[in-house]
Amino acid sequence: MAPSATGYVYHELFGWHDTGTAAGLMPSDPAAGLQPFVHFENAETKRRLHELIVISGLVDSLVRIRPVHASEQQILRVHTDEHLARIKAESELPKGGDAGDGMSPFGHGGYQIATLAAGGVIAAVEAVVKGDVQNAYALVRPPGHHAIAESGMGFCTFSNLAIAARHAREQLGVERVAIVDWDVHHGNGTQSVFVDDPLVLTISLHQDNVFPPNSGAVDERGTGAGHGYAINVPLPAGTGDFGYLYAMDEVVVPALQRFRPDLILVASGFDASAMDPLARQLLTSEGYRLMTERLLGAATELCAGRLAMSHEGGYNPVYVPFCGLAVIETMAGVPHFADPYLPMVSGFAGRSLQPHQQKLVDSLRPFLDDIHG
Ligand code: 3YP
Ligand code: ZN
């Protein structure tokens, strides 16, 4: 494998994670008027991203990395025995179970798919740290960034990235890990795992107070020795490409520069896109491309280019593939396949930095002083 290459994890089994019929995000309930439909977190966005990666030819520039199931020991570095045992037991039931909040269903055999998702992120991180590839994207399902030690939630079963980060630190000799989360929802689970740990910096960019409720405010900054090593950037609804880019340039990249990570991980959700049904941000594929360029630059400057991304949310089956393609082709440094929606989406009002967005980002600048490498 060429050390300059970009690794790519995908497995057909991720498409078989069965969230069943729901009324979007709640179980259907005729008495409540909740008509059965598909669950928002269904296979299509990710499966269609994978197919675009193949059809566009990008796959020929990537190094396929085989996911392996995370072991119980690896999962237990983050989760409680009780959580693991419950998921395993419910997975044996004919119709499966729920990861914890009643909105995160999985089908029979869902435990095996969730361990493959966590193991897929581990495999991506391992390939990067060992130098088999320069960087890597793990297109896994179910997602992970909301899962906390004792429970899944928000469509997540296990905390995929946190499990991979712990593996890197305990088995691969990595000391300092930075986790940047650009999913539109707060990366509460990842943050909670490392909340008192000054060697893992978590930075979540999200739409202000969407999910989980009342989570991810600016004053959540880590606890004890970890104070200062959790950063939350709750961007106002309606933030677009240049609001996000301002946050990257003024807070995220400077925080990384102060922290000096040995490895950068990204919780990559595409639900901050202008076309997403579950949130109200305005990113285009070009915004995702520019954010990727910023993180690649930081990784090159700070940690020999070591960067691994793990897929999280994103619910527009038509637009997610173009956003994902833009990110992965930028990581691979290959020519861009045009996003046919870009002329339309980039013409939406709200792409530029707005004063209230700038104010929020500027208010975080003093927090940089509390980060030490
Ligand atoms: C979980 C329930 C309401 C919003 C939903 C968010 C899932 C997600 O994409 N998290 O990143
Ligand atoms: Zn999300």
JSON list of N, CA, C and O in Angstrom, two decimals, residues 341-363:
[
{"chain": "A", "resi": 341, "resn": "TYR", "atom": "N", "xyz": [-25.47, 19.80, -8.20]},
{"chain": "A", "resi": 341, "resn": "TYR", "atom": "CA", "xyz": [-26.33, 20.67, -7.39]},
{"chain": "A", "resi": 341, "resn": "TYR", "atom": "C", "xyz": [-25.63, 21.94, -6.95]},
{"chain": "A", "resi": 341, "resn": "TYR", "atom": "O", "xyz": [-26.27, 22.86, -6.45]},
{"chain": "A", "resi": 342, "resn": "LEU", "atom": "N", "xyz": [-24.30, 21.99, -7.09]},
{"chain": "A", "resi": 342, "resn": "LEU", "atom": "CA", "xyz": [-23.55, 23.11, -6.51]},
{"chain": "A", "resi": 342, "resn": "LEU", "atom": "C", "xyz": [-24.00, 24.49, -7.01]},
{"chain": "A", "resi": 342, "resn": "LEU", "atom": "O", "xyz": [-24.16, 25.41, -6.20]},
{"chain": "A", "resi": 343, "resn": "PRO", "atom": "N", "xyz": [-24.23, 24.65, -8.33]},
{"chain": "A", "resi": 343, "resn": "PRO", "atom": "CA", "xyz": [-24.66, 25.98, -8.79]},
{"chain": "A", "resi": 343, "resn": "PRO", "atom": "C", "xyz": [-25.94, 26.44, -8.08]},
{"chain": "A", "resi": 343, "resn": "PRO", "atom": "O", "xyz": [-26.06, 27.61, -7.70]},
{"chain": "A", "resi": 344, "resn": "MET", "atom": "N", "xyz": [-26.84, 25.51, -7.86]},
{"chain": "A", "resi": 344, "resn": "MET", "atom": "CA", "xyz": [-28.09, 25.87, -7.20]},
{"chain": "A", "resi": 344, "resn": "MET", "atom": "C", "xyz": [-27.89, 26.13, -5.70]},
{"chain": "A", "resi": 344, "resn": "MET", "atom": "O", "xyz": [-28.27, 27.17, -5.18]},
{"chain": "A", "resi": 345, "resn": "VAL", "atom": "N", "xyz": [-27.24, 25.18, -5.03]},
{"chain": "A", "resi": 345, "resn": "VAL", "atom": "CA", "xyz": [-27.12, 25.25, -3.57]},
{"chain": "A", "resi": 345, "resn": "VAL", "atom": "C", "xyz": [-26.22, 26.41, -3.13]},
{"chain": "A", "resi": 345, "resn": "VAL", "atom": "O", "xyz": [-26.47, 27.07, -2.13]},
{"chain": "A", "resi": 346, "resn": "SER", "atom": "N", "xyz": [-25.17, 26.68, -3.93]},
{"chain": "A", "resi": 346, "resn": "SER", "atom": "CA", "xyz": [-24.27, 27.76, -3.54]},
{"chain": "A", "resi": 346, "resn": "SER", "atom": "C", "xyz": [-24.90, 29.11, -3.85]},
{"chain": "A", "resi": 346, "resn": "SER", "atom": "O", "xyz": [-24.39, 30.15, -3.42]},
{"chain": "A", "resi": 347, "resn": "GLY", "atom": "N", "xyz": [-26.00, 29.10, -4.57]},
{"chain": "A", "resi": 347, "resn": "GLY", "atom": "CA", "xyz": [-26.71, 30.35, -4.84]},
{"chain": "A", "resi": 347, "resn": "GLY", "atom": "C", "xyz": [-27.72, 30.71, -3.76]},
{"chain": "A", "resi": 347, "resn": "GLY", "atom": "O", "xyz": [-28.28, 31.81, -3.75]},
{"chain": "A", "resi": 348, "resn": "PHE", "atom": "N", "xyz": [-27.96, 29.78, -2.83]},
{"chain": "A", "resi": 348, "resn": "PHE", "atom": "CA", "xyz": [-28.88, 30.08, -1.72]},
{"chain": "A", "resi": 348, "resn": "PHE", "atom": "C", "xyz": [-28.34, 31.27, -0.92]},
{"chain": "A", "resi": 348, "resn": "PHE", "atom": "O", "xyz": [-27.12, 31.36, -0.70]},
{"chain": "A", "resi": 349, "resn": "ALA", "atom": "N", "xyz": [-29.21, 32.14, -0.49]},
{"chain": "A", "resi": 349, "resn": "ALA", "atom": "CA", "xyz": [-28.78, 33.20, 0.42]},
{"chain": "A", "resi": 349, "resn": "ALA", "atom": "C", "xyz": [-28.27, 32.54, 1.71]},
{"chain": "A", "resi": 349, "resn": "ALA", "atom": "O", "xyz": [-28.70, 31.45, 2.07]},
{"chain": "A", "resi": 350, "resn": "GLY", "atom": "N", "xyz": [-27.35, 33.21, 2.38]},
{"chain": "A", "resi": 350, "resn": "GLY", "atom": "CA", "xyz": [-26.87, 32.66, 3.66]},
{"chain": "A", "resi": 350, "resn": "GLY", "atom": "C", "xyz": [-25.56, 31.93, 3.56]},
{"chain": "A", "resi": 350, "resn": "GLY", "atom": "O", "xyz": [-25.10, 31.34, 4.52]},
{"chain": "A", "resi": 351, "resn": "ARG", "atom": "N", "xyz": [-24.93, 31.97, 2.38]},
{"chain": "A", "resi": 351, "resn": "ARG", "atom": "CA", "xyz": [-23.64, 31.29, 2.26]},
{"chain": "A", "resi": 351, "resn": "ARG", "atom": "C", "xyz": [-22.52, 32.07, 2.93]},
{"chain": "A", "resi": 351, "resn": "ARG", "atom": "O", "xyz": [-21.52, 31.50, 3.38]},
{"chain": "A", "resi": 352, "resn": "SER", "atom": "N", "xyz": [-22.67, 33.38, 2.98]},
{"chain": "A", "resi": 352, "resn": "SER", "atom": "CA", "xyz": [-21.59, 34.21, 3.54]},
{"chain": "A", "resi": 352, "resn": "SER", "atom": "C", "xyz": [-21.65, 34.24, 5.07]},
{"chain": "A", "resi": 352, "resn": "SER", "atom": "O", "xyz": [-22.66, 33.88, 5.68]},
{"chain": "A", "resi": 353, "resn": "LEU", "atom": "N", "xyz": [-20.56, 34.71, 5.67]},
{"chain": "A", "resi": 353, "resn": "LEU", "atom": "CA", "xyz": [-20.49, 34.84, 7.13]},
{"chain": "A", "resi": 353, "resn": "LEU", "atom": "C", "xyz": [-21.41, 35.97, 7.58]},
{"chain": "A", "resi": 353, "resn": "LEU", "atom": "O", "xyz": [-21.32, 37.09, 7.08]},
{"chain": "A", "resi": 354, "resn": "GLN", "atom": "N", "xyz": [-22.29, 35.69, 8.54]},
{"chain": "A", "resi": 354, "resn": "GLN", "atom": "CA", "xyz": [-23.21, 36.71, 9.06]},
{"chain": "A", "resi": 354, "resn": "GLN", "atom": "C", "xyz": [-22.69, 37.21, 10.41]},
{"chain": "A", "resi": 354, "resn": "GLN", "atom": "O", "xyz": [-22.04, 36.46, 11.14]},
{"chain": "A", "resi": 355, "resn": "PRO", "atom": "N", "xyz": [-23.00, 38.47, 10.75]},
{"chain": "A", "resi": 355, "resn": "PRO", "atom": "CA", "xyz": [-22.45, 39.05, 11.98]},
{"chain": "A", "resi": 355, "resn": "PRO", "atom": "C", "xyz": [-22.76, 38.23, 13.25]},
{"chain": "A", "resi": 355, "resn": "PRO", "atom": "O", "xyz": [-21.89, 38.10, 14.11]},
{"chain": "A", "resi": 356, "resn": "HIS", "atom": "N", "xyz": [-23.96, 37.67, 13.36]},
{"chain": "A", "resi": 356, "resn": "HIS", "atom": "CA", "xyz": [-24.27, 36.92, 14.58]},
{"chain": "A", "resi": 356, "resn": "HIS", "atom": "C", "xyz": [-23.50, 35.61, 14.65]},
{"chain": "A", "resi": 356, "resn": "HIS", "atom": "O", "xyz": [-23.21, 35.10, 15.74]},
{"chain": "A", "resi": 357, "resn": "GLN", "atom": "N", "xyz": [-23.15, 35.07, 13.48]},
{"chain": "A", "resi": 357, "resn": "GLN", "atom": "CA", "xyz": [-22.31, 33.86, 13.47]},
{"chain": "A", "resi": 357, "resn": "GLN", "atom": "C", "xyz": [-20.88, 34.22, 13.88]},
{"chain": "A", "resi": 357, "resn": "GLN", "atom": "O", "xyz": [-20.25, 33.52, 14.68]},
{"chain": "A", "resi": 358, "resn": "GLN", "atom": "N", "xyz": [-20.40, 35.32, 13.34]},
{"chain": "A", "resi": 358, "resn": "GLN", "atom": "CA", "xyz": [-19.05, 35.79, 13.66]},
{"chain": "A", "resi": 358, "resn": "GLN", "atom": "C", "xyz": [-18.91, 36.04, 15.16]},
{"chain": "A", "resi": 358, "resn": "GLN", "atom": "O", "xyz": [-17.91, 35.68, 15.80]},
{"chain": "A", "resi": 359, "resn": "LYS", "atom": "N", "xyz": [-19.97, 36.62, 15.74]},
{"chain": "A", "resi": 359, "resn": "LYS", "atom": "CA", "xyz": [-19.95, 36.94, 17.17]},
{"chain": "A", "resi": 359, "resn": "LYS", "atom": "C", "xyz": [-19.80, 35.67, 18.02]},
{"chain": "A", "resi": 359, "resn": "LYS", "atom": "O", "xyz": [-19.03, 35.64, 18.98]},
{"chain": "A", "resi": 360, "resn": "LEU", "atom": "N", "xyz": [-20.55, 34.66, 17.65]},
{"chain": "A", "resi": 360, "resn": "LEU", "atom": "CA", "xyz": [-20.46, 33.40, 18.41]},
{"chain": "A", "resi": 360, "resn": "LEU", "atom": "C", "xyz": [-19.04, 32.83, 18.31]},
{"chain": "A", "resi": 360, "resn": "LEU", "atom": "O", "xyz": [-18.44, 32.45, 19.32]},
{"chain": "A", "resi": 361, "resn": "VAL", "atom": "N", "xyz": [-18.52, 32.78, 17.11]},
{"chain": "A", "resi": 361, "resn": "VAL", "atom": "CA", "xyz": [-17.17, 32.20, 16.92]},
{"chain": "A", "resi": 361, "resn": "VAL", "atom": "C", "xyz": [-16.14, 33.05, 17.67]},
{"chain": "A", "resi": 361, "resn": "VAL", "atom": "O", "xyz": [-15.28, 32.51, 18.38]},
{"chain": "A", "resi": 362, "resn": "ASP", "atom": "N", "xyz": [-16.24, 34.37, 17.55]},
{"chain": "A", "resi": 362, "resn": "ASP", "atom": "CA", "xyz": [-15.27, 35.24, 18.22]},
{"chain": "A", "resi": 362, "resn": "ASP", "atom": "C", "xyz": [-15.31, 35.06, 19.74]},
{"chain": "A", "resi": 362, "resn": "ASP", "atom": "O", "xyz": [-14.28, 35.19, 20.41]},
{"chain": "A", "resi": 363, "resn": "SER", "atom": "N", "xyz": [-16.49, 34.75, 20.26]},
{"chain": "A", "resi": 363, "resn": "SER", "atom": "CA", "xyz": [-16.62, 34.61, 21.72]},
{"chain": "A", "resi": 363, "resn": "SER", "atom": "C", "xyz": [-15.83, 33.40, 22.25]},
{"chain": "A", "resi": 363, "resn": "SER", "atom": "O", "xyz": [-15.57, 33.30, 23.45]}
]
